[in-house]
PDB file of C-alpha atoms in Angstrom:
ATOM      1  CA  UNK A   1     -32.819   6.292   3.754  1.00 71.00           C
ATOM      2  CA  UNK A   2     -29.968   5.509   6.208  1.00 92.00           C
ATOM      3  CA  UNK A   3     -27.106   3.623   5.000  1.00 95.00           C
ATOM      4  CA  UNK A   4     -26.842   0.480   8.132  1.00 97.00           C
ATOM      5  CA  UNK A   5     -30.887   0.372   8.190  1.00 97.00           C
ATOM      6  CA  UNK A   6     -30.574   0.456   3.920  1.00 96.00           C
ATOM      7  CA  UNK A   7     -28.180  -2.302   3.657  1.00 96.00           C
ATOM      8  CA  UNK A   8     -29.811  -4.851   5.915  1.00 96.00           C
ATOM      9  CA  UNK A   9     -33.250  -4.148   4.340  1.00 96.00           C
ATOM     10  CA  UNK A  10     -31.382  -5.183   1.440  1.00 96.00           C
ATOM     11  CA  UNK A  11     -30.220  -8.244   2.876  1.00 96.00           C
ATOM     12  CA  UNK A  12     -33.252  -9.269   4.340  1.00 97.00           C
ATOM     13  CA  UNK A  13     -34.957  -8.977   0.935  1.00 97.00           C
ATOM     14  CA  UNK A  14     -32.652 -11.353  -0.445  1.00 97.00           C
ATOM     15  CA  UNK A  15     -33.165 -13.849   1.935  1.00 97.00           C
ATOM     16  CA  UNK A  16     -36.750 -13.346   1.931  1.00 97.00           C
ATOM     17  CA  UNK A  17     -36.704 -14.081  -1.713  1.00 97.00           C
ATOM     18  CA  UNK A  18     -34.168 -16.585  -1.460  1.00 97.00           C
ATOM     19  CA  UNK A  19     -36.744 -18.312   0.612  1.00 98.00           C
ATOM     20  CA  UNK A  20     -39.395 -18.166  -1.009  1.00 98.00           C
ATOM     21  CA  UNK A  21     -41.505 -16.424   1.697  1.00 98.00           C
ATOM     22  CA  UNK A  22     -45.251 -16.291   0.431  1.00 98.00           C
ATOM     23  CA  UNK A  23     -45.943 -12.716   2.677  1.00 98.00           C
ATOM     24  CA  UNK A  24     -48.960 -11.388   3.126  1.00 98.00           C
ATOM     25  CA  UNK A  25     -49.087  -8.103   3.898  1.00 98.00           C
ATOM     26  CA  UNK A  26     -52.055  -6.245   4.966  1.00 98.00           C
ATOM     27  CA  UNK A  27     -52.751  -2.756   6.461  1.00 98.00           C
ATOM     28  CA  UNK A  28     -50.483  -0.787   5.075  1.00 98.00           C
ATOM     29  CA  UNK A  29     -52.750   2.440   5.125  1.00 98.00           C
ATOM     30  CA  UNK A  30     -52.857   2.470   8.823  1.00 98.00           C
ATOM     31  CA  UNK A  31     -49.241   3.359   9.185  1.00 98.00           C
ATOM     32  CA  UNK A  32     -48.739   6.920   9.013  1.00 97.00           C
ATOM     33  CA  UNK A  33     -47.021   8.763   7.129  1.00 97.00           C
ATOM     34  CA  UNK A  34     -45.545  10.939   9.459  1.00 97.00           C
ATOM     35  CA  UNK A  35     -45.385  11.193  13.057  1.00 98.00           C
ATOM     36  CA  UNK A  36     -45.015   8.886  15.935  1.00 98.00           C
ATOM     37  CA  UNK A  37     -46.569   5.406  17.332  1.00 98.00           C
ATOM     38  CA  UNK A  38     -45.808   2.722  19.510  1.00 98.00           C
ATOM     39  CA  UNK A  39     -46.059  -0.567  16.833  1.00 98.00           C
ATOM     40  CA  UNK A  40     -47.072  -3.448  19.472  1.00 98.00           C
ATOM     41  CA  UNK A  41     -46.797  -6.901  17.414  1.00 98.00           C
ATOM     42  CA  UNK A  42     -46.856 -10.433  19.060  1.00 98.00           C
ATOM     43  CA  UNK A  43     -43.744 -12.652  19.022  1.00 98.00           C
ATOM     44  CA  UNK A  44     -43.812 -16.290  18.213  1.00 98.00           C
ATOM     45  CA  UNK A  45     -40.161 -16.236  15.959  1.00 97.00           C
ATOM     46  CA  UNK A  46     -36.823 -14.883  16.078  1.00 96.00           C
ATOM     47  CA  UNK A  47     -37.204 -13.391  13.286  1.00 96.00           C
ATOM     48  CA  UNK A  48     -40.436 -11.048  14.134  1.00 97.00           C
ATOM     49  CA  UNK A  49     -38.498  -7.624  13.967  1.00 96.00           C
ATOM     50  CA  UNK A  50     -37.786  -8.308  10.468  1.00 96.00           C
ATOM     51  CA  UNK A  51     -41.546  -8.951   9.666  1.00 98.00           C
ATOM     52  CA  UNK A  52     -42.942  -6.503  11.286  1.00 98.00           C
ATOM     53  CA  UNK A  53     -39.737  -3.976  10.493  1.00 97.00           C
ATOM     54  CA  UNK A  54     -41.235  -4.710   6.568  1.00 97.00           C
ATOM     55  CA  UNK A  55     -44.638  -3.650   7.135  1.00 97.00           C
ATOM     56  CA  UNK A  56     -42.778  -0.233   7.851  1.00 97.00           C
ATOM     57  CA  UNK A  57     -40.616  -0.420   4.936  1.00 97.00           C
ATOM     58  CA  UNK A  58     -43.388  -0.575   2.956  1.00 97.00           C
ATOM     59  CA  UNK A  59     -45.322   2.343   3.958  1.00 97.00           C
ATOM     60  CA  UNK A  60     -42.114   4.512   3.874  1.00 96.00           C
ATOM     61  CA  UNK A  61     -41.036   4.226   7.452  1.00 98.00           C
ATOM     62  CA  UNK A  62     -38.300   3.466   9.497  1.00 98.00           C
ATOM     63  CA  UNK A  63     -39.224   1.317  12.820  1.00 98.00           C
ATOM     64  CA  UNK A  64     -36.957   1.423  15.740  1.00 98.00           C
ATOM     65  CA  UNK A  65     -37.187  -1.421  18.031  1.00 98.00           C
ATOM     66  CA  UNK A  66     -36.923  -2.307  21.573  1.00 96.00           C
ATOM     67  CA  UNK A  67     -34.575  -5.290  22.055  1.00 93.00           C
ATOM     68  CA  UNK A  68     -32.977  -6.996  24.776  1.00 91.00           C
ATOM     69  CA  UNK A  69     -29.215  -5.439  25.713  1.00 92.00           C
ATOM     70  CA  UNK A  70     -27.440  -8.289  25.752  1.00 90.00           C
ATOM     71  CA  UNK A  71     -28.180  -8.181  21.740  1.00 93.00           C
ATOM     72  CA  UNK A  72     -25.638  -5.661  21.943  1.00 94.00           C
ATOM     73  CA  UNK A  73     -23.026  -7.723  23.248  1.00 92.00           C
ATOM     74  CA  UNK A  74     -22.792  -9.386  19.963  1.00 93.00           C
ATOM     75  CA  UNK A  75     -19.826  -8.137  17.937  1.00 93.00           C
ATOM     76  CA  UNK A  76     -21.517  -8.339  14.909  1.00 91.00           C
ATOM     77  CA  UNK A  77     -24.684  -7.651  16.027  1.00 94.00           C
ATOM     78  CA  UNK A  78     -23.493  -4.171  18.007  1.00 94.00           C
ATOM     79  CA  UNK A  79     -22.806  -1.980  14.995  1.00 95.00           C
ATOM     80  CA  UNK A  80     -26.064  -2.708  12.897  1.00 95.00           C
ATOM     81  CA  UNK A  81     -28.103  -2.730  16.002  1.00 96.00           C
ATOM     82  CA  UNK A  82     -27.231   0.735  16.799  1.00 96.00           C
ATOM     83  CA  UNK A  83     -26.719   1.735  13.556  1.00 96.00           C
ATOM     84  CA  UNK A  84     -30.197   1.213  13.046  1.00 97.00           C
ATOM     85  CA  UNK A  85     -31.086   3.250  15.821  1.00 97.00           C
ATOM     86  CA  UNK A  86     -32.981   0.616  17.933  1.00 97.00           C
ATOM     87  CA  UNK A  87     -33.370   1.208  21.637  1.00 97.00           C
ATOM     88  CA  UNK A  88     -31.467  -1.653  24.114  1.00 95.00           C
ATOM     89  CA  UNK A  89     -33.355  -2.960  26.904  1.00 93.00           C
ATOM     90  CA  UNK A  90     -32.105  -3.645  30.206  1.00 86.00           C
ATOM     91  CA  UNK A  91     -34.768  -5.740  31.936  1.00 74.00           C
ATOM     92  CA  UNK A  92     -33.572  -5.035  35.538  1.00 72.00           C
ATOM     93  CA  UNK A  93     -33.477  -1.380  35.070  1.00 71.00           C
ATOM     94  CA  UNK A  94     -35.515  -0.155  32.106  1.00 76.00           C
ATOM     95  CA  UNK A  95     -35.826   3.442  32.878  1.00 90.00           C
ATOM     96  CA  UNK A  96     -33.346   4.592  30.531  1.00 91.00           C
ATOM     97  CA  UNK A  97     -34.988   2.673  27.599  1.00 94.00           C
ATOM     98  CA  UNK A  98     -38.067   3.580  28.272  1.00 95.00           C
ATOM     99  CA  UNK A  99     -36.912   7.443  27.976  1.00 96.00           C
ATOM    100  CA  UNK A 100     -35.206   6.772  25.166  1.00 96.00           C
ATOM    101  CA  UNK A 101     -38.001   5.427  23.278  1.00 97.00           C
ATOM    102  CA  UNK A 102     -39.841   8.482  24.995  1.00 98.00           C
ATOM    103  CA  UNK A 103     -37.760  10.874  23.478  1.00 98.00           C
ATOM    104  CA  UNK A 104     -37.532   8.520  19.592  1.00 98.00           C
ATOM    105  CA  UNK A 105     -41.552   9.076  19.814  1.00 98.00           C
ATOM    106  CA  UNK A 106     -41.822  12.118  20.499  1.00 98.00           C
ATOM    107  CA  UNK A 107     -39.595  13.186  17.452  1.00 98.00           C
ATOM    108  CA  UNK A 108     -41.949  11.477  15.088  1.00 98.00           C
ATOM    109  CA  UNK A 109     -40.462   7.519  15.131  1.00 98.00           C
ATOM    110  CA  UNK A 110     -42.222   4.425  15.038  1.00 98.00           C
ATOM    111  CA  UNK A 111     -41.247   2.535  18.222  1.00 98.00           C
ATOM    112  CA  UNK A 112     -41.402  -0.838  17.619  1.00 98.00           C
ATOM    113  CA  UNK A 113     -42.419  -3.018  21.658  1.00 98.00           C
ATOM    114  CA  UNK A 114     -42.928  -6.845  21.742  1.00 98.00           C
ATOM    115  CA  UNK A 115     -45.538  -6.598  24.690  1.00 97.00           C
ATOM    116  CA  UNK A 116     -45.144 -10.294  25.363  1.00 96.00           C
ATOM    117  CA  UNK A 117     -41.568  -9.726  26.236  1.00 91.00           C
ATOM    118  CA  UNK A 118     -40.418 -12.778  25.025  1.00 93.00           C
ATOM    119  CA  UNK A 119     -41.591 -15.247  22.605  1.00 97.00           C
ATOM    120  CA  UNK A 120     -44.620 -17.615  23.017  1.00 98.00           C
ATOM    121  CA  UNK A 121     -43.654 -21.401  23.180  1.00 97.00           C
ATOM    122  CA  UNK A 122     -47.349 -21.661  23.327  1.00 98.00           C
ATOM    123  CA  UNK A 123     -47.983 -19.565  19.958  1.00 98.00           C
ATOM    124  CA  UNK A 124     -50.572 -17.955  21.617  1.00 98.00           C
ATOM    125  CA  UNK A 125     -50.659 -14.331  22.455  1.00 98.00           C
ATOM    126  CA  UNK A 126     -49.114 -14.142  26.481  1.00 97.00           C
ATOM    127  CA  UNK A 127     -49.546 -12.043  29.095  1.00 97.00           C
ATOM    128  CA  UNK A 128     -49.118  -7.989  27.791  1.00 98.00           C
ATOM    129  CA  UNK A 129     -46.948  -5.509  29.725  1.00 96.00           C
ATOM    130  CA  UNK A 130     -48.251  -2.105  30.209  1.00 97.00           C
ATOM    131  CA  UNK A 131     -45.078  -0.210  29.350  1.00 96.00           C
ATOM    132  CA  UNK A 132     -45.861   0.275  25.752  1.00 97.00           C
ATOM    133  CA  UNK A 133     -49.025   1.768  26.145  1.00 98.00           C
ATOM    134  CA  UNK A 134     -47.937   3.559  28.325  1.00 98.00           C
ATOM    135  CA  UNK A 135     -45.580   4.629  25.994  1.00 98.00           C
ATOM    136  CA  UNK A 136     -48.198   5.679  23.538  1.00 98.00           C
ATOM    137  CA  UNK A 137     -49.782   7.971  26.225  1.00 97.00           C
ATOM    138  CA  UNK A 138     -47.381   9.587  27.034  1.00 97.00           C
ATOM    139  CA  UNK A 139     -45.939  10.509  24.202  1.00 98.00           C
ATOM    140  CA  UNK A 140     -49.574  11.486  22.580  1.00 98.00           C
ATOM    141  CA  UNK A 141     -48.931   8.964  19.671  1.00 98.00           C
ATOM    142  CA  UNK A 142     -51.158   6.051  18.502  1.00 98.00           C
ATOM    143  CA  UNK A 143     -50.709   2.188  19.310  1.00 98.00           C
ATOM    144  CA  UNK A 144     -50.427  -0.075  15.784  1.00 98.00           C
ATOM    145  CA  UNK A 145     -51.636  -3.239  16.250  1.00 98.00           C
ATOM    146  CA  UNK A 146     -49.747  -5.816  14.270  1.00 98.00           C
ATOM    147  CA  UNK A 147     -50.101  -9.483  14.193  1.00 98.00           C
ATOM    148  CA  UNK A 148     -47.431 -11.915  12.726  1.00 98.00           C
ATOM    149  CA  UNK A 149     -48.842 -15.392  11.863  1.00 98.00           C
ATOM    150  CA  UNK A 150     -46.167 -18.494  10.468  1.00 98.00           C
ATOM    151  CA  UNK A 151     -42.845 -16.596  11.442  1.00 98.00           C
ATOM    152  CA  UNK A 152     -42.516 -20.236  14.270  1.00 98.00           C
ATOM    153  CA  UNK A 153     -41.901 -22.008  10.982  1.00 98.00           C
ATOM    154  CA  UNK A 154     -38.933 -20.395  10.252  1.00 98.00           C
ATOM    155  CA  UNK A 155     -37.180 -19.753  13.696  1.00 97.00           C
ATOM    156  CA  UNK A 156     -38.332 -20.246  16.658  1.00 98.00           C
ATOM    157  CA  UNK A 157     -37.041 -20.548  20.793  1.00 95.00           C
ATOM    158  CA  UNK A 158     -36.487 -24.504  20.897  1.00 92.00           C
ATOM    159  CA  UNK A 159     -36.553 -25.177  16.774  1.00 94.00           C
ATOM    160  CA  UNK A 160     -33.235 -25.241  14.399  1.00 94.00           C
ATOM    161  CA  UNK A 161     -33.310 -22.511  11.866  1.00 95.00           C
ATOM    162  CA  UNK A 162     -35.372 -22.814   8.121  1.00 95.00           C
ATOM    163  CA  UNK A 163     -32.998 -20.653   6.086  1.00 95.00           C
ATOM    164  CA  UNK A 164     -32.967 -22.622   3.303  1.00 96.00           C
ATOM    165  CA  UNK A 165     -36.030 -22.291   0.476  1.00 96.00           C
ATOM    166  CA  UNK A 166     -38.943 -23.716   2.348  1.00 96.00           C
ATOM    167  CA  UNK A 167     -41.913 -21.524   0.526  1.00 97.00           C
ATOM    168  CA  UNK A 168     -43.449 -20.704   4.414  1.00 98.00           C
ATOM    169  CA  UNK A 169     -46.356 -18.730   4.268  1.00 98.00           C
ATOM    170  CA  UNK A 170     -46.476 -15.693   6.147  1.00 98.00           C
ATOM    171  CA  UNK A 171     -48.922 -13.000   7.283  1.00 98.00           C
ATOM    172  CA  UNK A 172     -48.519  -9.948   8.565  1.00 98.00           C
ATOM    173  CA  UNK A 173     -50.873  -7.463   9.343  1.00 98.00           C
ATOM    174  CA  UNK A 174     -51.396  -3.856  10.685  1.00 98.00           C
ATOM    175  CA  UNK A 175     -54.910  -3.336  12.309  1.00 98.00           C
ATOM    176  CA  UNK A 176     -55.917   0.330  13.091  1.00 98.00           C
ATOM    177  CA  UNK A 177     -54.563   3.134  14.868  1.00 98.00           C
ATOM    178  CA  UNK A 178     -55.910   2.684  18.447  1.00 98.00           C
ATOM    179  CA  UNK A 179     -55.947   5.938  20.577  1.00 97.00           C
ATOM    180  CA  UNK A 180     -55.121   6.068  24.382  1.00 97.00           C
ATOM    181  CA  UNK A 181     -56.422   8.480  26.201  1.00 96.00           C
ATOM    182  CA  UNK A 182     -54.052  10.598  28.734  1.00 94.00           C
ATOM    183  CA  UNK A 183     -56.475   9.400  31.713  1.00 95.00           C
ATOM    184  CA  UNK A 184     -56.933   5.790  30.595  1.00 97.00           C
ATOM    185  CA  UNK A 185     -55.952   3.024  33.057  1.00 98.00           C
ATOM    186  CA  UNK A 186     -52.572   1.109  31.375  1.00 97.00           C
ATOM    187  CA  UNK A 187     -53.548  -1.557  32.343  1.00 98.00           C
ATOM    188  CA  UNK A 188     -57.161  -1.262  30.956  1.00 98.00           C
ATOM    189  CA  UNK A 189     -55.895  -0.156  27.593  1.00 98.00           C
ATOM    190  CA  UNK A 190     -53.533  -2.775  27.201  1.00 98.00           C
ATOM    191  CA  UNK A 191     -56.393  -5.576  27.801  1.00 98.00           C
ATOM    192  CA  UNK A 192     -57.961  -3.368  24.482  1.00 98.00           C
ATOM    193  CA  UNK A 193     -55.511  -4.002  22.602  1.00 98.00           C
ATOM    194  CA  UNK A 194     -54.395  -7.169  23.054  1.00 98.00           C
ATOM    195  CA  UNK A 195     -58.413  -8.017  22.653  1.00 98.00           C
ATOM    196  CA  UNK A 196     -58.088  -6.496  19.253  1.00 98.00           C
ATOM    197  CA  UNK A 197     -54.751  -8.025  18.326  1.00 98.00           C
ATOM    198  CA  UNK A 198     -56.281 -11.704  19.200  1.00 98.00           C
ATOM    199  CA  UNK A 199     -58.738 -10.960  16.933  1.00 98.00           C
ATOM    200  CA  UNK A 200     -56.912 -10.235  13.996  1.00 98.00           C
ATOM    201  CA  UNK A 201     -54.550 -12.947  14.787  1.00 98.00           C
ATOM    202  CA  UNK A 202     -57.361 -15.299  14.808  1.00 98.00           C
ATOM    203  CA  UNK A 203     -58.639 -14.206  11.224  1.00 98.00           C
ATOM    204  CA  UNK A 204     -54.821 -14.502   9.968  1.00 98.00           C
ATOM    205  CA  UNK A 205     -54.794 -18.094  11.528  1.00 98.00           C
ATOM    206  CA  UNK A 206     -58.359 -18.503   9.946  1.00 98.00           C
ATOM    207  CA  UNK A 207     -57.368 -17.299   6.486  1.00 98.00           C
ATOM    208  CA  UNK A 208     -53.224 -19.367   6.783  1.00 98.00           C
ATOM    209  CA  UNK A 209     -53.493 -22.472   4.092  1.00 98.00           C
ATOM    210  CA  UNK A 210     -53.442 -26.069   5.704  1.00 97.00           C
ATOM    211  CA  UNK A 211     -50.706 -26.416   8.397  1.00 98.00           C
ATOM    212  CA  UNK A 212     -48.697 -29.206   7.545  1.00 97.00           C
ATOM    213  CA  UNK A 213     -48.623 -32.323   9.835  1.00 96.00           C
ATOM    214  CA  UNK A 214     -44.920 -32.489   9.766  1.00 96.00           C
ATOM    215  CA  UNK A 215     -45.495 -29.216  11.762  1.00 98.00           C
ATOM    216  CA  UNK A 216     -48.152 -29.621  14.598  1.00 98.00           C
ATOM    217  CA  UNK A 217     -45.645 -29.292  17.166  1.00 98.00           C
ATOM    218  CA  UNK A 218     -45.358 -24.906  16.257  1.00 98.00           C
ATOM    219  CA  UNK A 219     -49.461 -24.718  15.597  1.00 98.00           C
ATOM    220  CA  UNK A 220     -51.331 -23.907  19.123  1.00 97.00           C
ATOM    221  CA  UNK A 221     -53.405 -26.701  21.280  1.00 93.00           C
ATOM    222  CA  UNK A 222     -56.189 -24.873  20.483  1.00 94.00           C
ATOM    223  CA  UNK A 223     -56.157 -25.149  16.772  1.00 97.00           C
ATOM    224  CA  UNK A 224     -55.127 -28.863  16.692  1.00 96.00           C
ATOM    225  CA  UNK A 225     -51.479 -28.680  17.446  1.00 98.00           C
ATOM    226  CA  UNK A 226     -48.950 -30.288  20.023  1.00 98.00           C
ATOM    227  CA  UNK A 227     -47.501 -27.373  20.738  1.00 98.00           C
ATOM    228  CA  UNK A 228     -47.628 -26.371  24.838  1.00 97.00           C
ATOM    229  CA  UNK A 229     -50.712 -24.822  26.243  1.00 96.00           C
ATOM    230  CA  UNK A 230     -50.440 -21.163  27.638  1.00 95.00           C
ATOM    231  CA  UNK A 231     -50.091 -22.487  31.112  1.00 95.00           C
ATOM    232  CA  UNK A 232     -47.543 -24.989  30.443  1.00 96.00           C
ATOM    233  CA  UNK A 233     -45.807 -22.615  28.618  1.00 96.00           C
ATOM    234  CA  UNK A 234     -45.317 -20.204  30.913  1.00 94.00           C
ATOM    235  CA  UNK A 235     -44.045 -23.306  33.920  1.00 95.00           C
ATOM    236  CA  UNK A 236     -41.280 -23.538  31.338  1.00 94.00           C
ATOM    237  CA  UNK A 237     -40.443 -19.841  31.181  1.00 93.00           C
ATOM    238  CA  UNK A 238     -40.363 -19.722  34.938  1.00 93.00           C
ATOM    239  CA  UNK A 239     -38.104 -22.495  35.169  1.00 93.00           C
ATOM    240  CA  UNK A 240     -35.886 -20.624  32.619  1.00 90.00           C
ATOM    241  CA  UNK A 241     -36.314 -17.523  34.398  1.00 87.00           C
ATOM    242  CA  UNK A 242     -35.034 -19.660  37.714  1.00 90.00           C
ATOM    243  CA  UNK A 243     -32.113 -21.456  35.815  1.00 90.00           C
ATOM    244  CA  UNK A 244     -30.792 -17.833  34.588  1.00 84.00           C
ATOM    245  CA  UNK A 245     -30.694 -16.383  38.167  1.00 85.00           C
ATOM    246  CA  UNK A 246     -29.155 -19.357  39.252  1.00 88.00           C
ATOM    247  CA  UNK A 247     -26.482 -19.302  36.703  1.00 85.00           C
ATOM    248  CA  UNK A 248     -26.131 -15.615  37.361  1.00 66.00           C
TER     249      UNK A 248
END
């Protein structure tokens, strides 16, 4: 075990106990062992790489993640980060990432990709982007599905931070191994999987206890909840998309 990636699975433990998380984790057996895959997992919380980061833990791996750059920029942040041996993102020129997460699969990691890109205010799964199954393909490794259902109630985009003991169920779960083929369309096998990750999401949200009313705000229009629809969602992440150029 390395000693960065050791010592904040430590600490995250400890919170997560500290908490009083109620995790259920499912799937374990279709991580493997050895060898590399791209883990895809939707993103509704700040907190997501931990989540999913544990359902490797548990099955004896390592996961390195994809995160945005500027995460990097963060004093404290910068040593762990790389440390850890996750891959930075630059969003206007992602070429260099996406080798390096080439070359991290390739040597037998897990590669962990938030497809979405950025989290759903909707809570719904968003539109996917291609580039980590094409990731898979290239590389010859398997796509891991994994859904994260509850993670909102602790942190989310808009929301002030749970950290205090709040008993939050959560569910996380790792579907099967799903194989691309070298002369599969991206874009077509991307649509698969996100098909097969809304359906396991929609058991976990099936299976979660009662939502609390307190709450309806972070639970999808669909299922009862105030939160935004997909569509207006995605208005506001334009208009934050707009208000960062314009500030840059």
């Amino acid at each position: 075990m390395e000693p960065v990636y050791s010592s904040v699975i430590g600490v995250a433990r400890a919170l997560f106990a500290f908490q009083g998380l109620k995790i259920r984790l499912r799937g374990l057996d279709h991580v493997p062992r050895t060898g590399g895959a791209v883990m895809m997992i939707n993103h509704t919380g700040y907190f997501d790489f931990t989540y999913a980061g544990l359902a490797g833990v548990e099955a004896g791996r390592l996961v390195r993640f994809m995160a945005k750059k500027s995460i990097w920029g963060n004093p404290v942040a910068r040593p762990l980060m790389t440390g850890m041996r996750h891959i930075p993102v630059d969003r206007e020129a992602g070429q260099e990432s996406y080798e390096t997460a080439l070359a991290a699969l390739r040597s037998g990691e897990i590669v962990g990709v938030f497809p979405e890109a950025t989290i759903s205010r909707s809570f719904e799964l968003k539109e996917f982007k291609s580039g980590a199954v094409r990731l898979a393909q290239e590389a010859g490794v398997p796509v891991l599905p994994v859904t994260i259902w509850g993670s909102q109630r602790i942190w989310t985009k808009g929301r002030p931070r749970r950290m205090g003991r709040h008993h939050v169920p959560l569910f996380i779960t790792v579907g099967a191994p799903l194989v691309v083929a070298t002369d599969e369309d991206p874009v077509t096998a991307t649509a698969r999987v996100k098909d097969v990750m809304r359906v396991q999401l929609e058991a976990d949200q099936a299976a979660y206890p009662a939502w609390p009313d307190a709450e309806r705000e972070l639970l999808p229009a669909r299922l009862g909840g105030t939160a935004p629809t997909l569509e207006e969602a995605d208005t506001m992440d334009a208009a934050d998309r707009r208000a960062r150029r314009t500030a840059g």
